[in-house]
């Protein structure tokens, strides 16, 4: 395989499991990640035994060990105010927006109408400015770019109209975070015999590099055993991110270890956050394993970009 083992799994995986929580939950997975007050902060999706999810914060000084997990959920669904959160909130992505000094959290709100993208802003991960739904169903897997593109905020998301057989990645633009316009397809599920044939969606938030916007996405191939979730990379033009410069032919990380293979949903690796440590040029991804627990994998940025240069 041309991209063999660019990412190395952390030997302490899984790093966060539901039995580490102070309250009762079924699973904890699909974390968003950012740097906050010099620590790595994860916003994990915790699934309750009702089947509905909330978010719980965990912090660590080195981003690998000694996770301090909040003793109660940090952000809970509020279906009385936001009916689209009736069945919970899922899969957050965090983007720091230097221009306004706030973190934007894009997440899936789930209800009988189907999934939609909701947004919240925060400065401290204690108080949240919740904006509610900003898309129509069915939409999820969203994150904002950290800076405006041509004077507007930009967001990648995965929109599927009723009856669509494939799920593609889209990009939309906004002046005010609430109304998103000019939706266009960014990257398509490849169909046919490909690993990312049926559905694709953004995984962590876009990262700016000197070569372009670095994107990691999950690709789903539907098999006789259900969906297989693996990860690929793409590079978007810095000025015009609707232009795709490169996309990996092969997946760069897929379920392999027991904790990724077996869980509530087998064969899933699903990162919603990553950190680029500029000091040693390492990328650290935080990912959900089989919809059950949290794992970490690392790579050198130069090796990640090398994978993309071949394409
Ligand atoms: C997706 C999302 C993720 C989940 C994945 C595998 O549609 O719901 O939260 O990890 O399916 O079950």
GROMACS .gro file of C-alpha atoms and ligand atoms in nm:
model
  323
    1UNK     CA    1   0.000   0.000   0.000
    2UNK     CA    2   0.139   0.335  -0.102
    3UNK     CA    3   0.039   0.521   0.219
    4UNK     CA    4   0.126   0.241   0.459
    5UNK     CA    5   0.102   0.344   0.823
    6UNK     CA    6   0.140   0.721   0.803
    7UNK     CA    7  -0.053   0.735   1.132
    8UNK     CA    8   0.076   0.544   1.434
    9UNK     CA    9  -0.171   0.440   1.702
   10UNK     CA   10  -0.089   0.551   2.057
   11UNK     CA   11   0.015   0.252   2.268
   12UNK     CA   12  -0.217   0.362   2.551
   13UNK     CA   13  -0.533   0.325   2.336
   14UNK     CA   14  -0.817   0.342   2.412
   15UNK     CA   15  -0.755   0.652   2.625
   16UNK     CA   16  -1.112   0.731   2.735
   17UNK     CA   17  -1.384   0.473   2.804
   18UNK     CA   18  -1.732   0.499   2.957
   19UNK     CA   19  -1.618   0.333   3.282
   20UNK     CA   20  -1.394   0.637   3.349
   21UNK     CA   21  -1.702   0.862   3.380
   22UNK     CA   22  -1.848   0.973   3.715
   23UNK     CA   23  -2.199   0.922   3.579
   24UNK     CA   24  -2.367   0.640   3.397
   25UNK     CA   25  -2.332   0.633   3.018
   26UNK     CA   26  -2.316   0.356   2.763
   27UNK     CA   27  -2.025   0.481   2.554
   28UNK     CA   28  -1.797   0.783   2.494
   29UNK     CA   29  -1.657   0.847   2.145
   30UNK     CA   30  -1.617   1.078   1.840
   31UNK     CA   31  -1.438   1.366   2.020
   32UNK     CA   32  -1.378   1.718   1.892
   33UNK     CA   33  -1.034   1.855   1.987
   34UNK     CA   34  -0.875   2.195   2.032
   35UNK     CA   35  -0.608   2.371   2.237
   36UNK     CA   36  -0.759   2.567   2.525
   37UNK     CA   37  -0.550   2.742   2.794
   38UNK     CA   38  -0.240   2.544   2.693
   39UNK     CA   39  -0.411   2.208   2.730
   40UNK     CA   40  -0.571   1.969   2.485
   41UNK     CA   41  -0.947   1.990   2.530
   42UNK     CA   42  -1.174   1.718   2.395
   43UNK     CA   43  -1.550   1.749   2.365
   44UNK     CA   44  -1.658   1.387   2.361
   45UNK     CA   45  -1.991   1.246   2.253
   46UNK     CA   46  -2.134   1.051   2.546
   47UNK     CA   47  -2.423   0.821   2.469
   48UNK     CA   48  -2.673   0.762   2.746
   49UNK     CA   49  -2.868   0.442   2.788
   50UNK     CA   50  -3.168   0.622   2.642
   51UNK     CA   51  -2.976   0.613   2.313
   52UNK     CA   52  -2.946   0.995   2.314
   53UNK     CA   53  -2.610   1.171   2.325
   54UNK     CA   54  -2.459   1.478   2.499
   55UNK     CA   55  -2.107   1.625   2.512
   56UNK     CA   56  -1.854   1.588   2.793
   57UNK     CA   57  -1.529   1.777   2.824
   58UNK     CA   58  -1.194   1.612   2.897
   59UNK     CA   59  -0.860   1.792   2.926
   60UNK     CA   60  -0.499   1.680   2.936
   61UNK     CA   61  -0.174   1.872   2.960
   62UNK     CA   62   0.018   1.649   2.718
   63UNK     CA   63  -0.282   1.538   2.510
   64UNK     CA   64  -0.218   1.169   2.581
   65UNK     CA   65  -0.232   1.096   2.953
   66UNK     CA   66  -0.401   1.200   3.276
   67UNK     CA   67  -0.737   1.301   3.124
   68UNK     CA   68  -0.948   1.516   3.355
   69UNK     CA   69  -1.307   1.434   3.261
   70UNK     CA   70  -1.587   1.665   3.370
   71UNK     CA   71  -1.802   1.494   3.631
   72UNK     CA   72  -2.127   1.574   3.448
   73UNK     CA   73  -2.221   1.639   3.084
   74UNK     CA   74  -2.087   1.975   2.959
   75UNK     CA   75  -2.352   2.034   2.693
   76UNK     CA   76  -2.686   1.856   2.695
   77UNK     CA   77  -2.962   1.849   2.435
   78UNK     CA   78  -3.222   2.121   2.502
   79UNK     CA   79  -3.526   1.992   2.310
   80UNK     CA   80  -3.764   2.245   2.476
   81UNK     CA   81  -3.577   2.533   2.314
   82UNK     CA   82  -3.430   2.339   2.021
   83UNK     CA   83  -3.678   2.068   1.911
   84UNK     CA   84  -3.422   1.943   1.657
   85UNK     CA   85  -3.226   1.807   1.959
   86UNK     CA   86  -3.512   1.574   2.064
   87UNK     CA   87  -3.297   1.260   2.018
   88UNK     CA   88  -2.969   1.413   2.129
   89UNK     CA   89  -2.661   1.595   2.003
   90UNK     CA   90  -2.374   1.416   1.829
   91UNK     CA   91  -2.029   1.442   1.672
   92UNK     CA   92  -1.904   1.795   1.757
   93UNK     CA   93  -1.621   1.971   1.571
   94UNK     CA   94  -1.444   2.273   1.722
   95UNK     CA   95  -1.281   2.552   1.520
   96UNK     CA   96  -1.112   2.847   1.690
   97UNK     CA   97  -1.202   3.175   1.514
   98UNK     CA   98  -0.919   3.421   1.594
   99UNK     CA   99  -1.108   3.713   1.436
  100UNK     CA  100  -1.377   3.702   1.707
  101UNK     CA  101  -1.174   3.524   1.977
  102UNK     CA  102  -1.435   3.245   2.008
  103UNK     CA  103  -1.456   2.874   1.943
  104UNK     CA  104  -1.728   2.758   1.702
  105UNK     CA  105  -1.877   2.418   1.774
  106UNK     CA  106  -2.064   2.258   1.484
  107UNK     CA  107  -2.259   1.947   1.581
  108UNK     CA  108  -2.536   1.716   1.469
  109UNK     CA  109  -2.877   1.773   1.628
  110UNK     CA  110  -3.093   1.466   1.592
  111UNK     CA  111  -3.472   1.437   1.593
  112UNK     CA  112  -3.764   1.278   1.407
  113UNK     CA  113  -3.701   1.524   1.122
  114UNK     CA  114  -3.354   1.373   1.068
  115UNK     CA  115  -3.008   1.511   1.145
  116UNK     CA  116  -2.927   1.881   1.102
  117UNK     CA  117  -2.619   2.093   1.168
  118UNK     CA  118  -2.638   2.316   1.478
  119UNK     CA  119  -2.387   2.578   1.591
  120UNK     CA  120  -2.272   2.713   1.925
  121UNK     CA  121  -2.003   2.967   2.012
  122UNK     CA  122  -1.800   2.971   2.331
  123UNK     CA  123  -1.505   3.150   2.485
  124UNK     CA  124  -1.450   2.924   2.783
  125UNK     CA  125  -1.628   2.587   2.728
  126UNK     CA  126  -1.852   2.673   3.025
  127UNK     CA  127  -2.102   2.915   2.874
  128UNK     CA  128  -2.230   2.846   2.524
  129UNK     CA  129  -2.411   3.079   2.281
  130UNK     CA  130  -2.639   2.825   2.116
  131UNK     CA  131  -2.765   2.923   1.774
  132UNK     CA  132  -2.976   2.619   1.703
  133UNK     CA  133  -3.015   2.453   1.364
  134UNK     CA  134  -2.845   2.624   1.071
  135UNK     CA  135  -2.928   2.370   0.797
  136UNK     CA  136  -3.223   2.165   0.680
  137UNK     CA  137  -3.229   1.785   0.723
  138UNK     CA  138  -3.042   1.568   0.629
  139UNK     CA  139  -2.719   1.736   0.713
  140UNK     CA  140  -2.424   1.657   0.947
  141UNK     CA  141  -2.042   1.622   0.963
  142UNK     CA  142  -1.985   1.998   0.968
  143UNK     CA  143  -1.698   2.225   1.071
  144UNK     CA  144  -1.613   2.588   1.005
  145UNK     CA  145  -1.293   2.714   0.848
  146UNK     CA  146  -1.099   2.921   1.106
  147UNK     CA  147  -1.098   3.235   0.891
  148UNK     CA  148  -1.329   3.404   0.645
  149UNK     CA  149  -1.299   3.315   0.278
  150UNK     CA  150  -1.364   3.613   0.050
  151UNK     CA  151  -1.524   3.801   0.339
  152UNK     CA  152  -1.760   3.524   0.455
  153UNK     CA  153  -1.747   3.238   0.705
  154UNK     CA  154  -1.725   2.900   0.531
  155UNK     CA  155  -1.848   2.562   0.652
  156UNK     CA  156  -1.802   2.210   0.518
  157UNK     CA  157  -2.099   1.978   0.575
  158UNK     CA  158  -2.258   1.662   0.441
  159UNK     CA  159  -2.597   1.731   0.289
  160UNK     CA  160  -2.820   1.453   0.156
  161UNK     CA  161  -3.158   1.524  -0.003
  162UNK     CA  162  -3.435   1.271   0.057
  163UNK     CA  163  -3.380   0.978  -0.176
  164UNK     CA  164  -3.010   1.052  -0.241
  165UNK     CA  165  -2.822   0.722  -0.260
  166UNK     CA  166  -2.480   0.875  -0.207
  167UNK     CA  167  -2.359   1.131   0.048
  168UNK     CA  168  -2.115   1.397  -0.073
  169UNK     CA  169  -1.928   1.677   0.107
  170UNK     CA  170  -2.058   2.030   0.049
  171UNK     CA  171  -1.938   2.380   0.138
  172UNK     CA  172  -2.159   2.680   0.226
  173UNK     CA  173  -2.095   3.044   0.321
  174UNK     CA  174  -2.237   3.288   0.576
  175UNK     CA  175  -2.213   3.649   0.695
  176UNK     CA  176  -2.363   3.585   1.037
  177UNK     CA  177  -2.332   3.209   1.127
  178UNK     CA  178  -2.710   3.168   1.105
  179UNK     CA  179  -2.792   3.179   0.735
  180UNK     CA  180  -2.573   2.963   0.509
  181UNK     CA  181  -2.582   3.021   0.133
  182UNK     CA  182  -2.432   2.922  -0.202
  183UNK     CA  183  -2.410   2.554  -0.113
  184UNK     CA  184  -2.193   2.358  -0.353
  185UNK     CA  185  -2.043   2.010  -0.374
  186UNK     CA  186  -1.682   1.994  -0.259
  187UNK     CA  187  -1.592   1.625  -0.276
  188UNK     CA  188  -1.798   1.332  -0.403
  189UNK     CA  189  -1.841   0.980  -0.273
  190UNK     CA  190  -1.657   0.783  -0.540
  191UNK     CA  191  -1.906   0.502  -0.597
  192UNK     CA  192  -1.821   0.177  -0.776
  193UNK     CA  193  -1.566  -0.043  -0.598
  194UNK     CA  194  -1.396   0.234  -0.403
  195UNK     CA  195  -1.337   0.233  -0.024
  196UNK     CA  196  -1.527   0.566  -0.006
  197UNK     CA  197  -1.802   0.453  -0.242
  198UNK     CA  198  -2.128   0.531  -0.061
  199UNK     CA  199  -2.097   0.824   0.177
  200UNK     CA  200  -1.821   1.064   0.274
  201UNK     CA  201  -1.813   1.334   0.542
  202UNK     CA  202  -1.565   1.575   0.695
  203UNK     CA  203  -1.399   1.430   1.004
  204UNK     CA  204  -1.195   1.692   1.199
  205UNK     CA  205  -1.194   2.069   1.136
  206UNK     CA  206  -0.990   2.199   0.835
  207UNK     CA  207  -0.625   2.284   0.915
  208UNK     CA  208  -0.433   2.555   0.729
  209UNK     CA  209  -0.095   2.443   0.590
  210UNK     CA  210   0.147   2.609   0.351
  211UNK     CA  211   0.028   2.370   0.076
  212UNK     CA  212  -0.345   2.431   0.126
  213UNK     CA  213  -0.633   2.348   0.361
  214UNK     CA  214  -0.579   1.998   0.495
  215UNK     CA  215  -0.896   1.792   0.516
  216UNK     CA  216  -0.944   1.450   0.671
  217UNK     CA  217  -1.268   1.275   0.578
  218UNK     CA  218  -1.439   0.947   0.656
  219UNK     CA  219  -1.549   0.727   0.371
  220UNK     CA  220  -1.813   0.461   0.408
  221UNK     CA  221  -1.833   0.148   0.205
  222UNK     CA  222  -2.147  -0.055   0.263
  223UNK     CA  223  -2.068  -0.425   0.286
  224UNK     CA  224  -2.265  -0.741   0.366
  225UNK     CA  225  -2.163  -0.671   0.729
  226UNK     CA  226  -2.280  -0.307   0.735
  227UNK     CA  227  -2.074   0.011   0.686
  228UNK     CA  228  -1.694   0.015   0.698
  229UNK     CA  229  -1.567   0.359   0.813
  230UNK     CA  230  -1.216   0.454   0.701
  231UNK     CA  231  -1.024   0.781   0.665
  232UNK     CA  232  -0.880   0.964   0.368
  233UNK     CA  233  -0.717   1.303   0.309
  234UNK     CA  234  -0.770   1.592   0.072
  235UNK     CA  235  -0.606   1.928   0.012
  236UNK     CA  236  -0.801   2.241  -0.083
  237UNK     CA  237  -0.675   2.560  -0.239
  238UNK     CA  238  -0.595   2.822   0.029
  239UNK     CA  239  -0.767   3.111  -0.149
  240UNK     CA  240  -1.043   2.916  -0.318
  241UNK     CA  241  -1.117   2.614  -0.097
  242UNK     CA  242  -1.389   2.495  -0.336
  243UNK     CA  243  -1.093   2.388  -0.555
  244UNK     CA  244  -0.969   2.041  -0.460
  245UNK     CA  245  -0.593   2.015  -0.520
  246UNK     CA  246  -0.545   1.654  -0.415
  247UNK     CA  247  -0.722   1.354  -0.264
  248UNK     CA  248  -0.571   1.025  -0.148
  249UNK     CA  249  -0.654   0.725  -0.363
  250UNK     CA  250  -0.627   0.490  -0.067
  251UNK     CA  251  -0.756   0.522   0.288
  252UNK     CA  252  -0.486   0.623   0.535
  253UNK     CA  253  -0.637   0.476   0.853
  254UNK     CA  254  -0.898   0.205   0.887
  255UNK     CA  255  -1.027  -0.024   1.164
  256UNK     CA  256  -0.758  -0.277   1.253
  257UNK     CA  257  -0.717  -0.311   1.629
  258UNK     CA  258  -0.973  -0.501   1.836
  259UNK     CA  259  -1.111  -0.177   1.993
  260UNK     CA  260  -1.177  -0.037   1.643
  261UNK     CA  261  -1.314  -0.363   1.506
  262UNK     CA  262  -1.553  -0.455   1.787
  263UNK     CA  263  -1.794  -0.230   1.976
  264UNK     CA  264  -2.148  -0.094   1.956
  265UNK     CA  265  -2.093  -0.035   1.584
  266UNK     CA  266  -1.814  -0.258   1.452
  267UNK     CA  267  -1.541  -0.138   1.216
  268UNK     CA  268  -1.553   0.236   1.273
  269UNK     CA  269  -1.272   0.490   1.316
  270UNK     CA  270  -1.429   0.837   1.345
  271UNK     CA  271  -1.216   1.141   1.442
  272UNK     CA  272  -1.393   1.471   1.503
  273UNK     CA  273  -1.079   1.657   1.613
  274UNK     CA  274  -0.708   1.690   1.563
  275UNK     CA  275  -0.423   1.909   1.683
  276UNK     CA  276  -0.121   2.023   1.485
  277UNK     CA  277   0.180   2.069   1.715
  278UNK     CA  278   0.391   2.309   1.518
  279UNK     CA  279   0.692   2.254   1.748
  280UNK     CA  280   0.761   1.897   1.636
  281UNK     CA  281   0.534   1.914   1.329
  282UNK     CA  282   0.316   1.632   1.458
  283UNK     CA  283  -0.053   1.583   1.388
  284UNK     CA  284  -0.251   1.413   1.664
  285UNK     CA  285  -0.595   1.279   1.581
  286UNK     CA  286  -0.858   1.197   1.843
  287UNK     CA  287  -1.104   0.940   1.717
  288UNK     CA  288  -1.404   0.736   1.813
  289UNK     CA  289  -1.340   0.361   1.802
  290UNK     CA  290  -1.634   0.137   1.706
  291UNK     CA  291  -1.876   0.397   1.854
  292UNK     CA  292  -1.755   0.290   2.200
  293UNK     CA  293  -1.436   0.464   2.318
  294UNK     CA  294  -1.168   0.720   2.226
  295UNK     CA  295  -0.831   0.650   2.062
  296UNK     CA  296  -0.534   0.860   1.950
  297UNK     CA  297  -0.307   0.832   1.645
  298UNK     CA  298  -0.017   1.054   1.539
  299UNK     CA  299   0.167   1.137   1.219
  300UNK     CA  300   0.426   1.383   1.098
  301UNK     CA  301   0.272   1.668   0.899
  302UNK     CA  302   0.540   1.626   0.631
  303UNK     CA  303   0.441   1.259   0.579
  304UNK     CA  304   0.072   1.350   0.563
  305UNK     CA  305   0.140   1.614   0.297
  306UNK     CA  306   0.366   1.369   0.112
  307UNK     CA  307   0.073   1.125   0.079
  308UNK     CA  308  -0.126   1.400  -0.089
  309UNK     CA  309   0.152   1.517  -0.318
  310UNK     CA  310   0.136   1.182  -0.499
  311UNK     CA  311  -0.219   1.271  -0.605
  312LIG     C1  312  -2.231   0.808   1.148
  312LIG     C2  313  -2.244   0.895   1.271
  312LIG     C3  314  -2.129   0.868   1.365
  312LIG     C4  315  -2.103   0.722   1.388
  312LIG     C5  316  -2.099   0.647   1.256
  312LIG     C6  317  -2.085   0.496   1.274
  312LIG     O1  318  -2.344   0.821   1.068
  312LIG     O2  319  -2.364   0.869   1.335
  312LIG     O3  320  -2.161   0.928   1.490
  312LIG     O4  321  -1.980   0.706   1.454
  312LIG     O5  322  -2.218   0.674   1.184
  312LIG     O6  323  -2.192   0.445   1.348
   0.00000   0.00000   0.00000
